[in-house]
Every structure is written in C-alpha cells, then in structure tokens.
Amino acid sequence: MTPNSNLHTEEAFVEATDLSRWRLKVDHGRQTWHYLESDEVENWPQSIIEKYWLGLPFESKEFDKPKTALEAARNGFEFFKQLQTEDGHWAGEYGGPMFLIPGLIISMYITRIPIPESWRIEIIRYLFNRANPIDGGWGIHIEGQSTVFGTALNYVVIRILGVDADHPYMVKARATLHKLGGAVAIPSWGKFWLSCLNVYDWEGMNPVPPELWLLPYAVPFHPGRFWVHCRAVYLPMGYLYGRRLSTDVNPLIESLRQELYVQPYDTIDWAQARDNVSSADRYLKRTKSLSFINFILNIYEKIPNLLGLRQISLDESYKLIKYEDENTDYLDLAPVNKVMHILCTYYEEGPNSEAFKLAKERLIDFMWVSSEGMMMNGTNGSQLWDTAFVAQACIDTGLANNTENHKVMLKLLEFLDDAQIKKNATDMEYCYRHPSKGAWGFSTRDQGYTVSDCTAEGLKAVLYLQNKLDYTPNLLSKERLCQAVDILLTMQNSDGGFASYEKIRGPEILEWINPSEVFGKIMIEYSYPECTTAVLTGLSIFRKYYPDYRADEIEKVCQKAANFIHTSQRDDGSWYGAWAICFTYASMFALESLAYYGETYDNSESVKKGCDFLISKQRKDGGWGEAYKSCETGVYHDHAQSQVVNTAWALLGLMSAKYPDEKPIRRGIELIMSRQLKNGEWKQEAIEGVFNKNVTISYPNYKFIFTIWALGKYAKIYNNPTIKY
Ligand code: LAN
C-alpha cells in the first residue's frame, strides 16, 4: 500500500503493484504490458524503455550544456533513441479520454472475463490519480472539469474493481456526482453503458435503431455514410440496444442503483430521463431536428415486431460486427467499438466460442502502464504516426547521417516496411470500408484502417529514408510506394481537401441530429487542413523521385489541395487544427505544405499572413503556448505557460515559410533549449492532442520529435550559431 498524495488533498491509501515487475513486449508494433511473477524477473531485466514510461529512475548519459541548437538536437535524440523498441518503432502512452476504461471494465464484468489482479490494482490507482483534486470527480478527459459522464462511469469502474462505497475518495466522488444531478443526467453513451450493466433502464435512452443498416445506401443518412468512428460505435450500440441486453441484478448492481442517483431507483421517470443531460457535460445544444427524430423513433420502438425488421437488422448488424473483428484481427477500429463487440460476441456466440476467445486476447493491446497506474489507450497505439515523424525529423536535421544513428534508421525503415497495410479488407464494399492495400494506418498493420495523413507521412518517411540516405536498402519497391499513392489519389474531396479515413460520404446537416451530446463534428468526415497538408507534401515529394508515375493526376490533386489550404485559412491568417492543439499545430502543417508547393513568405500573401499570425502569438519568454480551449471554442486561447511542443510547431512553420527575421525564431529556440535537461530529455508539459473538439489525448513523444526537429532545422538554416540562453 502506498499513500496516494498525487492529486487528492486528503490522505488515503491506494494500493500499487511493484512497478519494477512490469515489462513491455513488442511484436510488429504490437505493444503489451505484462506483470511478472517473482522468478521470471531475473530472466527478463527491465529495460530503459519500461523504466522511462513507468517513471522509474535509470542511468542515462549526461551532456555539457549545449552551445548550439544542433548540439541540443543531438543530445535530445541521444536520449530519445533509447526509447526505440526492438521492432523499430517508438511506443508510448496514448491516454487522455476518461470514457474508455469504463466500457472495458463493464464489458469484462458482464462477460465474466477475469480481471488480472495487477490490472485491478493499477486501474484503481490510475483513476484515483486522475480524479479532480478539488471535487474527486472525473471529466470527459484528463484535463477537463468533472462531468456526470466521467464521474458516474469511473465511479462504477472502481466499485466493480472492489473498492468500498465508503472509501473516502468514493464518498467525495459520489457527492460530486450527486451535485451534478446524479447518473440520471448522464449523456447518451453513458446511459448506454449503465443500461448494459442494469443500473439504468433502457427505457431511459433515446432509440438507436439497428434498422438503419437496412436502408438503401442512397438514403443520405444511411450509417455507411457516417464518419467511420461514428458508425463503428453505433453499430454495436444498436445491436445491444435492439436486444435490450442487460446483465442480471446482483447485490453490487442493487447497491450501485442506490449510490448513483439522488432519488430512489424505482421512482425514476425513465422517459423523462432520456433527454436529461447535465449542463456540465453538454457540448452540443439539443436541436429541434434531433428531438423530432427521437419522438418518431420512440413511437417506432412501441410497435411490436414490425415485419420482423428488428431481427433482420440485428442479424445484419452482427454480420457487420463479425466482419469488423475479422478484418482487424480482433483489434477493431478503436477501443470504444472493441469493448462493445466483446459484449455482442458474448451474447450472440457465447463465452466458449472461438470468436469470443480471440476477441478477449486483444484487450491487452489497449492497456498502458504509467507512473500513475494503468490506462486504456485511445487506439492500440500511435506507432506508425510517431515513428514516421521521427524519421522525417532525423533526416531533415541531418541526424540520420551520423554513423551512430544508422542502426536506428535501418530499424525504423524495417518497421515502416512492416506497418504498410498489405491487403484490402475482405468484402470491403459490403462493410463500407475504403481500400487499404498500400496505405498506412495510425498504429499497426493488423488494425488495418487507412488514414489519409498517416499514409502520406508513412510515404514521406520511406521516400526520405530510401532516397536521402546512402546506407539504406530499398525495402519498399516502387510498386508498393505507388500503391500508397494510388490510395491517396482516391481520397480527395470535391473541395480539394482530404478527410481522415475516407472521402466525405454524407451531408453536413447530419450534424443537426448528432445524438452524442458531448462530441462535436462526428457524424460525417470533413476536409481537414492537417490531412490535406500531409497529402500535399507526400505527393509533392513522391513526384520528385518518381516524376513519371500518374504525373498529371498528381499535379491536379496537388493544385486542388493547395487551393483548399488557401480557402481553409482563417481571416487572421491561421488554420484550425482538429487533431492537436490547435492553431499552432495546423498552421505548422499548412505552412510546411505550401512551402513544398513553392509558396513562401516572399511570394505568397497567404503564407505571409500565416507567419504574421504565429508571430502575433509569440510570448514574452520567446515561446508559444496554446490551450486546448482553442479546439473547443474555435478561438485562440493562451495556455498559462509556454509549451515546448507548441513552440516547436510555430518555429517549424515559420522556418518552412522562410520567415525573413531570425530574431523571433532564435528566441523560440532559446526557450526550447532552456527547457532541456542535462540528459537531453524534455519533461512532459500540457497535453498535446485533441479529437471531436471536446476531448484531449496525449502524444508524449511530440515533446521529443518536434523539439529535435525544430532545433536541427534551425541549425541547418542559420549555420548553427552559438545560442545564449
Ligand atoms: C485519432 C488519432 C490520430 C488522428 C490523426 C492521424 C492525427 C488525424 O490527423 C486524423 C484522425 C486520427 C486518425 C484520429 C481519429 C479519431 C481517433 C481515432 C484519434 C483522435 C485517436 C482516438 C480517436 C477515437 C475516435 C477515440 C475513440 C472515441 C470515440 C468517440 C469513438
């Protein structure tokens, strides 16, 4: 037992495992944490990678204070390269959202999958560490205010994991939950999980009819037209809702029914609860269109067995669920649908089925252990994404040429080779999948989903590694690079932009009936500056090396993409970033891609405006610091402190654009250098990533990748002057 004084102000004891027993196994990008029993420990020593991510001390070389940016970049990479895994990638935690563990634990509890003791202890520790220090509740993400969604669900998790209701932290969390209105005011995804657990009534949830899947695809609101994550979640949700599947009542469930609400469970008016969402949770206003649709759907739900449509649609849904499992080697698109699928398989095929067994084995892929305990990652990792950037940073800065880094780069290339997706999904049209042969996804090859900018970044990294270095073999043939290009060429939207996983398939008015209450812009795909810029740079670089392949089409696509980048620029010169914080992030990519396209400060009004925007946000200390509120509100918000990651992004943007004045750039470099520790590392600062406007997510490797990149680029452009800081 160790005192948990991290965040809570009062003392209480929270158990911890022996962190020196945790090991990280990697295999083709797969990352799994294992807790070793006593005798195994000797045969499998803990590595620096494990110690680093667990926050345990380890010996690392210390350097003299660097005098130049290049020295600082080199020291940074000396530290960071120790974290490359043996299969060539960079691993890392990918936490942030606070609604992932609940789905996992509720599903494991219902399906009676044993929860390993080491997980139990570390998940409790993580949740207590991540509770809001003041009120003991949880938000939708680790930096957010307490909400009913976060508090009710994580409270339930800790109770399932065996902590008493009168534990001081639970008393505090429950008081907060009650103050927010109790679990009756939980948003719809929470109503869903609590209904599965039988501590909420399915009657209290607006319908999620599986019949939608039976509509002809021509209907604009066919779910096959939704954003891939949206349809992936509503598919199993519709299946479980359609069957109103809930676990049996037992003493724990009885007790939770009392703990979660401010009134006796039997007296709750469930029909009224459907639209009851706490104001602390709500991100989207309720629209009249959604109320109308819910009104109709609630009537539909009262009609008994209309033409047997329910059963037909359940069969169709389950067929699609199985396709998704098999096409992703049971990883599924993301953890939310993954844990819902486990429940569906349990009910449909039973706990002894092969499918259930295979699905269970993939749960561990999402779990990550840190100094704070065990979390569930937002995907099965960010392997490809991080690693592709490391390659580009090292090549752009020249670090890849240093003999001591050759082995690192060779392994990195092997990983990129392995991570390229080699096939399309089985019956891809039937399951609404975009082609994937030749693409790269965000994490691993097994997961198998094409992502536009991941494909572009993977392609860029390979092109650089194979063409700019004289010691690397051509592991990827021209044919395989062309396959990646072929995929990219299928992904452009009519506005010239690129979306995340597919082309836009549905009308934007679908957002009026976005039923999630807490996630913005999830109904369909959108053209994103980040995705578009990555594709524009990827294709521009490809055509330099292979000018004969589909040259005319590439030219046209690039022109249209550049046009989108111009039209998506805001009046103040910035670009809005949907996937990290925020204007600094997207502006970096936009300026980089326009530079590849031949537009820089001197010859482009748009680039000049972009640079002026960035310069206007530089702070007194020379850095940049942007808060995640920018993403939520669409208006630039300063963070309380400068952040090395935002600073590096702004500098990279300015340097790509050939901003004419060195002074502000040097001041940013000074800030990054002043934050570097003796061993070359940078400490974690504020969270970096975002999705769906309202949820943050961690990219802890960014503090290495982009700082090293900015330092090295600066050294290259300005002949590596001595820096005083
Ligand atoms: C991600 C992570 C990566 C991200 C980029 C590649 C950075 C982006 O440029 C395109 C979109 C993408 C692939 C993306 C989409 C949404 C994801 C998968 C995530 C933010 C990580 C987690 C999130 C997913 C939706 C989380 C599960 C939650 C639901 C609401 C379903």
Short mmCIF file of N, CA and C in Angstrom, two decimals, residues 308-430:
data_model
loop_
_atom_site.label_atom_id
_atom_site.label_comp_id
_atom_site.label_asym_id
_atom_site.label_seq_id
_atom_site.Cartn_x
_atom_site.Cartn_y
_atom_site.Cartn_z
N GLY A 308 -40.94 -8.11 -38.69
CA GLY A 308 -39.73 -8.85 -38.28
C GLY A 308 -38.45 -8.07 -38.55
N LEU A 309 -38.59 -6.74 -38.72
CA LEU A 309 -37.42 -5.94 -39.09
C LEU A 309 -36.33 -5.93 -38.02
N ARG A 310 -36.75 -6.01 -36.76
CA ARG A 310 -35.75 -5.96 -35.70
C ARG A 310 -34.77 -7.13 -35.84
N GLN A 311 -35.31 -8.32 -35.99
CA GLN A 311 -34.42 -9.48 -36.07
C GLN A 311 -33.54 -9.42 -37.33
N ILE A 312 -34.16 -9.00 -38.44
CA ILE A 312 -33.37 -8.93 -39.68
C ILE A 312 -32.22 -7.94 -39.49
N SER A 313 -32.53 -6.82 -38.85
CA SER A 313 -31.48 -5.80 -38.70
C SER A 313 -30.43 -6.23 -37.66
N LEU A 314 -30.86 -6.99 -36.68
CA LEU A 314 -29.87 -7.49 -35.71
C LEU A 314 -28.92 -8.47 -36.39
N ASP A 315 -29.47 -9.31 -37.26
CA ASP A 315 -28.62 -10.27 -37.98
C ASP A 315 -27.63 -9.53 -38.87
N GLU A 316 -28.15 -8.51 -39.55
CA GLU A 316 -27.26 -7.72 -40.43
C GLU A 316 -26.17 -7.03 -39.60
N SER A 317 -26.58 -6.47 -38.46
CA SER A 317 -25.60 -5.78 -37.61
C SER A 317 -24.52 -6.76 -37.15
N TYR A 318 -24.96 -7.92 -36.73
CA TYR A 318 -23.95 -8.86 -36.21
C TYR A 318 -23.01 -9.32 -37.31
N LYS A 319 -23.55 -9.44 -38.51
CA LYS A 319 -22.69 -9.82 -39.64
C LYS A 319 -21.59 -8.76 -39.85
N LEU A 320 -21.99 -7.50 -39.75
CA LEU A 320 -21.01 -6.42 -39.92
C LEU A 320 -20.02 -6.38 -38.75
N ILE A 321 -20.52 -6.71 -37.57
CA ILE A 321 -19.64 -6.75 -36.39
C ILE A 321 -18.56 -7.82 -36.59
N LYS A 322 -18.97 -8.95 -37.10
CA LYS A 322 -18.01 -10.05 -37.32
C LYS A 322 -16.98 -9.68 -38.39
N TYR A 323 -17.47 -9.02 -39.44
CA TYR A 323 -16.53 -8.57 -40.48
C TYR A 323 -15.47 -7.64 -39.88
N GLU A 324 -15.95 -6.71 -39.06
CA GLU A 324 -15.02 -5.75 -38.46
C GLU A 324 -13.98 -6.49 -37.59
N ASP A 325 -14.43 -7.45 -36.81
CA ASP A 325 -13.50 -8.22 -35.97
C ASP A 325 -12.47 -8.93 -36.83
N GLU A 326 -12.96 -9.62 -37.83
CA GLU A 326 -12.05 -10.45 -38.62
C GLU A 326 -11.12 -9.60 -39.49
N ASN A 327 -11.63 -8.48 -39.98
CA ASN A 327 -10.79 -7.63 -40.83
C ASN A 327 -9.72 -6.88 -40.06
N THR A 328 -9.85 -6.81 -38.75
CA THR A 328 -8.86 -6.07 -37.97
C THR A 328 -8.11 -6.99 -37.01
N ASP A 329 -8.20 -8.29 -37.26
CA ASP A 329 -7.59 -9.26 -36.36
C ASP A 329 -8.06 -9.02 -34.91
N TYR A 330 -9.31 -8.71 -34.75
CA TYR A 330 -9.98 -8.51 -33.46
C TYR A 330 -9.52 -7.26 -32.70
N LEU A 331 -8.82 -6.35 -33.41
CA LEU A 331 -8.45 -5.09 -32.74
C LEU A 331 -9.58 -4.07 -32.84
N ASP A 332 -10.29 -4.13 -33.96
CA ASP A 332 -11.35 -3.17 -34.26
C ASP A 332 -10.79 -1.76 -34.45
N LEU A 333 -11.67 -0.90 -34.89
CA LEU A 333 -11.21 0.44 -35.24
C LEU A 333 -10.62 1.18 -34.04
N ALA A 334 -11.26 1.10 -32.91
CA ALA A 334 -10.81 1.84 -31.72
C ALA A 334 -11.37 1.15 -30.46
N PRO A 335 -10.92 1.57 -29.29
CA PRO A 335 -11.32 0.84 -28.09
C PRO A 335 -12.81 0.88 -27.79
N VAL A 336 -13.51 1.91 -28.28
CA VAL A 336 -14.93 2.01 -27.93
C VAL A 336 -15.71 0.88 -28.60
N ASN A 337 -15.53 0.73 -29.91
CA ASN A 337 -16.28 -0.38 -30.55
C ASN A 337 -15.68 -1.72 -30.15
N LYS A 338 -14.40 -1.77 -29.87
CA LYS A 338 -13.76 -3.03 -29.45
C LYS A 338 -14.49 -3.63 -28.23
N VAL A 339 -14.69 -2.83 -27.21
CA VAL A 339 -15.27 -3.41 -25.99
C VAL A 339 -16.78 -3.65 -26.14
N MET A 340 -17.41 -2.90 -27.04
CA MET A 340 -18.83 -3.20 -27.32
C MET A 340 -18.94 -4.52 -28.09
N HIS A 341 -18.01 -4.75 -28.99
CA HIS A 341 -18.03 -6.00 -29.76
C HIS A 341 -17.88 -7.22 -28.85
N ILE A 342 -17.06 -7.08 -27.82
CA ILE A 342 -16.88 -8.19 -26.87
C ILE A 342 -18.23 -8.59 -26.30
N LEU A 343 -19.02 -7.59 -25.93
CA LEU A 343 -20.34 -7.87 -25.36
C LEU A 343 -21.24 -8.54 -26.39
N CYS A 344 -21.22 -8.01 -27.62
CA CYS A 344 -22.08 -8.56 -28.68
C CYS A 344 -21.72 -10.03 -28.93
N THR A 345 -20.44 -10.32 -29.00
CA THR A 345 -19.99 -11.69 -29.29
C THR A 345 -20.40 -12.62 -28.15
N TYR A 346 -20.26 -12.12 -26.94
CA TYR A 346 -20.65 -12.91 -25.77
C TYR A 346 -22.12 -13.30 -25.85
N TYR A 347 -22.98 -12.33 -26.17
CA TYR A 347 -24.41 -12.62 -26.20
C TYR A 347 -24.79 -13.45 -27.42
N GLU A 348 -24.13 -13.18 -28.54
CA GLU A 348 -24.55 -13.85 -29.78
C GLU A 348 -23.93 -15.25 -29.89
N GLU A 349 -22.66 -15.37 -29.57
CA GLU A 349 -21.98 -16.65 -29.81
C GLU A 349 -21.61 -17.40 -28.53
N GLY A 350 -21.68 -16.71 -27.41
CA GLY A 350 -21.41 -17.38 -26.14
C GLY A 350 -19.96 -17.30 -25.71
N PRO A 351 -19.73 -17.47 -24.40
CA PRO A 351 -18.38 -17.30 -23.84
C PRO A 351 -17.39 -18.38 -24.27
N ASN A 352 -17.88 -19.49 -24.79
CA ASN A 352 -16.93 -20.54 -25.20
C ASN A 352 -16.61 -20.52 -26.68
N SER A 353 -17.16 -19.54 -27.39
CA SER A 353 -16.94 -19.52 -28.84
C SER A 353 -15.50 -19.11 -29.16
N GLU A 354 -15.06 -19.50 -30.34
CA GLU A 354 -13.73 -19.14 -30.81
C GLU A 354 -13.61 -17.61 -30.94
N ALA A 355 -14.68 -17.01 -31.47
CA ALA A 355 -14.65 -15.56 -31.69
C ALA A 355 -14.46 -14.82 -30.36
N PHE A 356 -15.14 -15.27 -29.32
CA PHE A 356 -15.03 -14.61 -28.01
C PHE A 356 -13.61 -14.75 -27.47
N LYS A 357 -13.06 -15.94 -27.67
CA LYS A 357 -11.69 -16.20 -27.19
C LYS A 357 -10.70 -15.26 -27.90
N LEU A 358 -10.84 -15.17 -29.21
CA LEU A 358 -9.91 -14.33 -29.99
C LEU A 358 -10.08 -12.86 -29.61
N ALA A 359 -11.31 -12.45 -29.41
CA ALA A 359 -11.58 -11.04 -29.07
C ALA A 359 -10.96 -10.68 -27.72
N LYS A 360 -11.07 -11.61 -26.76
CA LYS A 360 -10.52 -11.39 -25.42
C LYS A 360 -9.01 -11.14 -25.45
N GLU A 361 -8.35 -11.91 -26.32
CA GLU A 361 -6.88 -11.84 -26.36
C GLU A 361 -6.36 -10.49 -26.82
N ARG A 362 -7.21 -9.71 -27.46
CA ARG A 362 -6.77 -8.41 -27.98
C ARG A 362 -7.02 -7.25 -27.03
N LEU A 363 -7.64 -7.52 -25.88
CA LEU A 363 -7.91 -6.41 -24.96
C LEU A 363 -6.61 -5.80 -24.44
N ILE A 364 -5.64 -6.66 -24.20
CA ILE A 364 -4.38 -6.21 -23.61
C ILE A 364 -3.66 -5.19 -24.51
N ASP A 365 -3.97 -5.23 -25.81
CA ASP A 365 -3.32 -4.30 -26.74
C ASP A 365 -3.61 -2.83 -26.44
N PHE A 366 -4.69 -2.59 -25.71
CA PHE A 366 -5.10 -1.21 -25.45
C PHE A 366 -4.61 -0.69 -24.10
N MET A 367 -4.00 -1.57 -23.30
CA MET A 367 -3.68 -1.17 -21.93
C MET A 367 -2.26 -0.63 -21.85
N TRP A 368 -2.10 0.43 -21.10
CA TRP A 368 -0.78 1.05 -20.95
C TRP A 368 -0.52 1.34 -19.48
N VAL A 369 0.68 1.03 -19.02
CA VAL A 369 1.00 1.28 -17.61
C VAL A 369 1.95 2.47 -17.52
N SER A 370 1.62 3.40 -16.63
CA SER A 370 2.47 4.58 -16.44
C SER A 370 2.77 4.72 -14.96
N SER A 371 3.48 5.78 -14.62
CA SER A 371 3.78 6.01 -13.20
C SER A 371 2.50 6.21 -12.40
N GLU A 372 1.44 6.57 -13.07
CA GLU A 372 0.17 6.85 -12.36
C GLU A 372 -0.76 5.66 -12.30
N GLY A 373 -0.40 4.59 -12.98
CA GLY A 373 -1.27 3.41 -12.99
C GLY A 373 -1.56 2.97 -14.41
N MET A 374 -2.62 2.15 -14.55
CA MET A 374 -2.92 1.59 -15.87
C MET A 374 -4.09 2.32 -16.52
N MET A 375 -3.88 2.73 -17.78
CA MET A 375 -4.95 3.41 -18.51
C MET A 375 -5.30 2.61 -19.75
N MET A 376 -6.35 3.04 -20.43
CA MET A 376 -6.67 2.42 -21.71
C MET A 376 -6.33 3.45 -22.78
N ASN A 377 -5.54 3.03 -23.77
CA ASN A 377 -5.13 3.96 -24.82
C ASN A 377 -6.28 4.27 -25.78
N GLY A 378 -6.19 5.42 -26.43
CA GLY A 378 -7.23 5.85 -27.37
C GLY A 378 -7.29 5.03 -28.64
N THR A 379 -6.21 4.34 -28.95
CA THR A 379 -6.17 3.36 -30.04
C THR A 379 -5.22 2.28 -29.54
N ASN A 380 -4.88 1.31 -30.36
CA ASN A 380 -3.89 0.33 -29.89
C ASN A 380 -2.47 0.91 -29.99
N GLY A 381 -2.37 2.21 -30.01
CA GLY A 381 -1.09 2.90 -30.01
C GLY A 381 -1.01 3.91 -31.14
N SER A 382 0.10 4.67 -31.15
CA SER A 382 0.29 5.67 -32.20
C SER A 382 1.60 5.35 -32.93
N GLN A 383 1.85 4.05 -33.09
CA GLN A 383 3.13 3.56 -33.58
C GLN A 383 3.58 4.18 -34.90
N LEU A 384 2.74 4.04 -35.92
CA LEU A 384 3.17 4.49 -37.24
C LEU A 384 3.34 6.00 -37.25
N TRP A 385 2.39 6.66 -36.67
CA TRP A 385 2.36 8.13 -36.67
C TRP A 385 3.63 8.69 -36.05
N ASP A 386 3.95 8.29 -34.85
CA ASP A 386 5.14 8.81 -34.17
C ASP A 386 6.41 8.45 -34.93
N THR A 387 6.46 7.19 -35.36
CA THR A 387 7.70 6.70 -35.96
C THR A 387 7.97 7.38 -37.31
N ALA A 388 6.93 7.62 -38.07
CA ALA A 388 7.12 8.29 -39.37
C ALA A 388 7.66 9.71 -39.16
N PHE A 389 7.22 10.37 -38.10
CA PHE A 389 7.74 11.72 -37.82
C PHE A 389 9.19 11.67 -37.34
N VAL A 390 9.52 10.65 -36.57
CA VAL A 390 10.92 10.56 -36.11
C VAL A 390 11.84 10.48 -37.33
N ALA A 391 11.44 9.66 -38.29
CA ALA A 391 12.27 9.50 -39.49
C ALA A 391 12.47 10.85 -40.17
N GLN A 392 11.38 11.57 -40.37
CA GLN A 392 11.49 12.84 -41.09
C GLN A 392 12.31 13.86 -40.32
N ALA A 393 12.12 13.87 -38.99
CA ALA A 393 12.88 14.81 -38.17
C ALA A 393 14.37 14.52 -38.29
N CYS A 394 14.73 13.25 -38.23
CA CYS A 394 16.15 12.89 -38.25
C CYS A 394 16.77 13.19 -39.61
N ILE A 395 16.00 13.03 -40.66
CA ILE A 395 16.56 13.27 -41.99
C ILE A 395 16.64 14.76 -42.28
N ASP A 396 15.58 15.47 -41.94
CA ASP A 396 15.55 16.90 -42.19
C ASP A 396 16.66 17.62 -41.44
N THR A 397 17.02 17.11 -40.28
CA THR A 397 18.02 17.79 -39.45
C THR A 397 19.43 17.27 -39.70
N GLY A 398 19.54 16.19 -40.46
CA GLY A 398 20.86 15.62 -40.71
C GLY A 398 21.29 14.60 -39.67
N LEU A 399 20.50 14.43 -38.60
CA LEU A 399 20.91 13.47 -37.56
C LEU A 399 21.00 12.05 -38.11
N ALA A 400 20.19 11.77 -39.13
CA ALA A 400 20.18 10.41 -39.69
C ALA A 400 21.50 10.08 -40.38
N ASN A 401 22.27 11.11 -40.75
CA ASN A 401 23.55 10.84 -41.42
C ASN A 401 24.64 10.40 -40.44
N ASN A 402 24.48 10.75 -39.18
CA ASN A 402 25.53 10.40 -38.21
C ASN A 402 25.63 8.89 -38.05
N THR A 403 26.85 8.39 -38.16
CA THR A 403 27.06 6.94 -38.12
C THR A 403 26.39 6.29 -36.92
N GLU A 404 26.43 6.99 -35.79
CA GLU A 404 25.87 6.35 -34.58
C GLU A 404 24.35 6.18 -34.67
N ASN A 405 23.73 6.81 -35.66
CA ASN A 405 22.27 6.66 -35.79
C ASN A 405 21.85 5.72 -36.93
N HIS A 406 22.81 5.17 -37.64
CA HIS A 406 22.46 4.34 -38.80
C HIS A 406 21.57 3.16 -38.41
N LYS A 407 21.98 2.50 -37.33
CA LYS A 407 21.21 1.30 -36.94
C LYS A 407 19.76 1.66 -36.58
N VAL A 408 19.63 2.80 -35.93
CA VAL A 408 18.29 3.26 -35.53
C VAL A 408 17.44 3.48 -36.78
N MET A 409 18.04 4.10 -37.78
CA MET A 409 17.28 4.42 -39.00
C MET A 409 16.94 3.15 -39.79
N LEU A 410 17.85 2.21 -39.79
CA LEU A 410 17.59 0.96 -40.52
C LEU A 410 16.41 0.21 -39.89
N LYS A 411 16.42 0.18 -38.58
CA LYS A 411 15.31 -0.49 -37.88
C LYS A 411 14.00 0.24 -38.11
N LEU A 412 14.12 1.54 -38.13
CA LEU A 412 12.93 2.36 -38.34
C LEU A 412 12.32 2.04 -39.72
N LEU A 413 13.18 1.94 -40.71
CA LEU A 413 12.70 1.62 -42.06
C LEU A 413 12.06 0.24 -42.08
N GLU A 414 12.67 -0.70 -41.36
CA GLU A 414 12.06 -2.05 -41.30
C GLU A 414 10.66 -1.98 -40.70
N PHE A 415 10.51 -1.13 -39.70
CA PHE A 415 9.17 -1.01 -39.10
C PHE A 415 8.17 -0.44 -40.10
N LEU A 416 8.59 0.59 -40.82
CA LEU A 416 7.67 1.21 -41.79
C LEU A 416 7.29 0.21 -42.88
N ASP A 417 8.24 -0.60 -43.26
CA ASP A 417 8.00 -1.66 -44.25
C ASP A 417 6.93 -2.62 -43.71
N ASP A 418 7.12 -3.03 -42.48
CA ASP A 418 6.19 -3.97 -41.86
C ASP A 418 4.81 -3.37 -41.67
N ALA A 419 4.78 -2.08 -41.34
CA ALA A 419 3.49 -1.46 -40.96
C ALA A 419 2.61 -1.10 -42.16
N GLN A 420 3.18 -1.11 -43.35
CA GLN A 420 2.32 -0.79 -44.51
C GLN A 420 1.25 -1.89 -44.63
N ILE A 421 0.03 -1.47 -44.88
CA ILE A 421 -1.07 -2.44 -44.95
C ILE A 421 -0.99 -3.15 -46.30
N LYS A 422 -1.03 -4.48 -46.25
CA LYS A 422 -0.73 -5.24 -47.47
C LYS A 422 -2.00 -5.69 -48.21
N LYS A 423 -3.15 -5.50 -47.61
CA LYS A 423 -4.35 -6.00 -48.30
C LYS A 423 -5.57 -5.12 -48.02
N ASN A 424 -6.57 -5.31 -48.88
CA ASN A 424 -7.85 -4.67 -48.61
C ASN A 424 -8.64 -5.54 -47.64
N ALA A 425 -9.61 -4.93 -46.97
CA ALA A 425 -10.47 -5.70 -46.07
C ALA A 425 -11.30 -6.68 -46.91
N THR A 426 -11.62 -7.83 -46.32
CA THR A 426 -12.46 -8.80 -47.01
C THR A 426 -13.85 -8.20 -47.24
N ASP A 427 -14.36 -8.38 -48.44
CA ASP A 427 -15.69 -7.83 -48.79
C ASP A 427 -15.80 -6.36 -48.41
N MET A 428 -14.79 -5.62 -48.80
CA MET A 428 -14.70 -4.23 -48.29
C MET A 428 -15.91 -3.37 -48.65
N GLU A 429 -16.46 -3.58 -49.85
CA GLU A 429 -17.62 -2.73 -50.19
C GLU A 429 -18.80 -3.06 -49.28
N TYR A 430 -18.95 -4.35 -49.04
CA TYR A 430 -20.08 -4.78 -48.20
C TYR A 430 -20.00 -4.14 -46.81
#
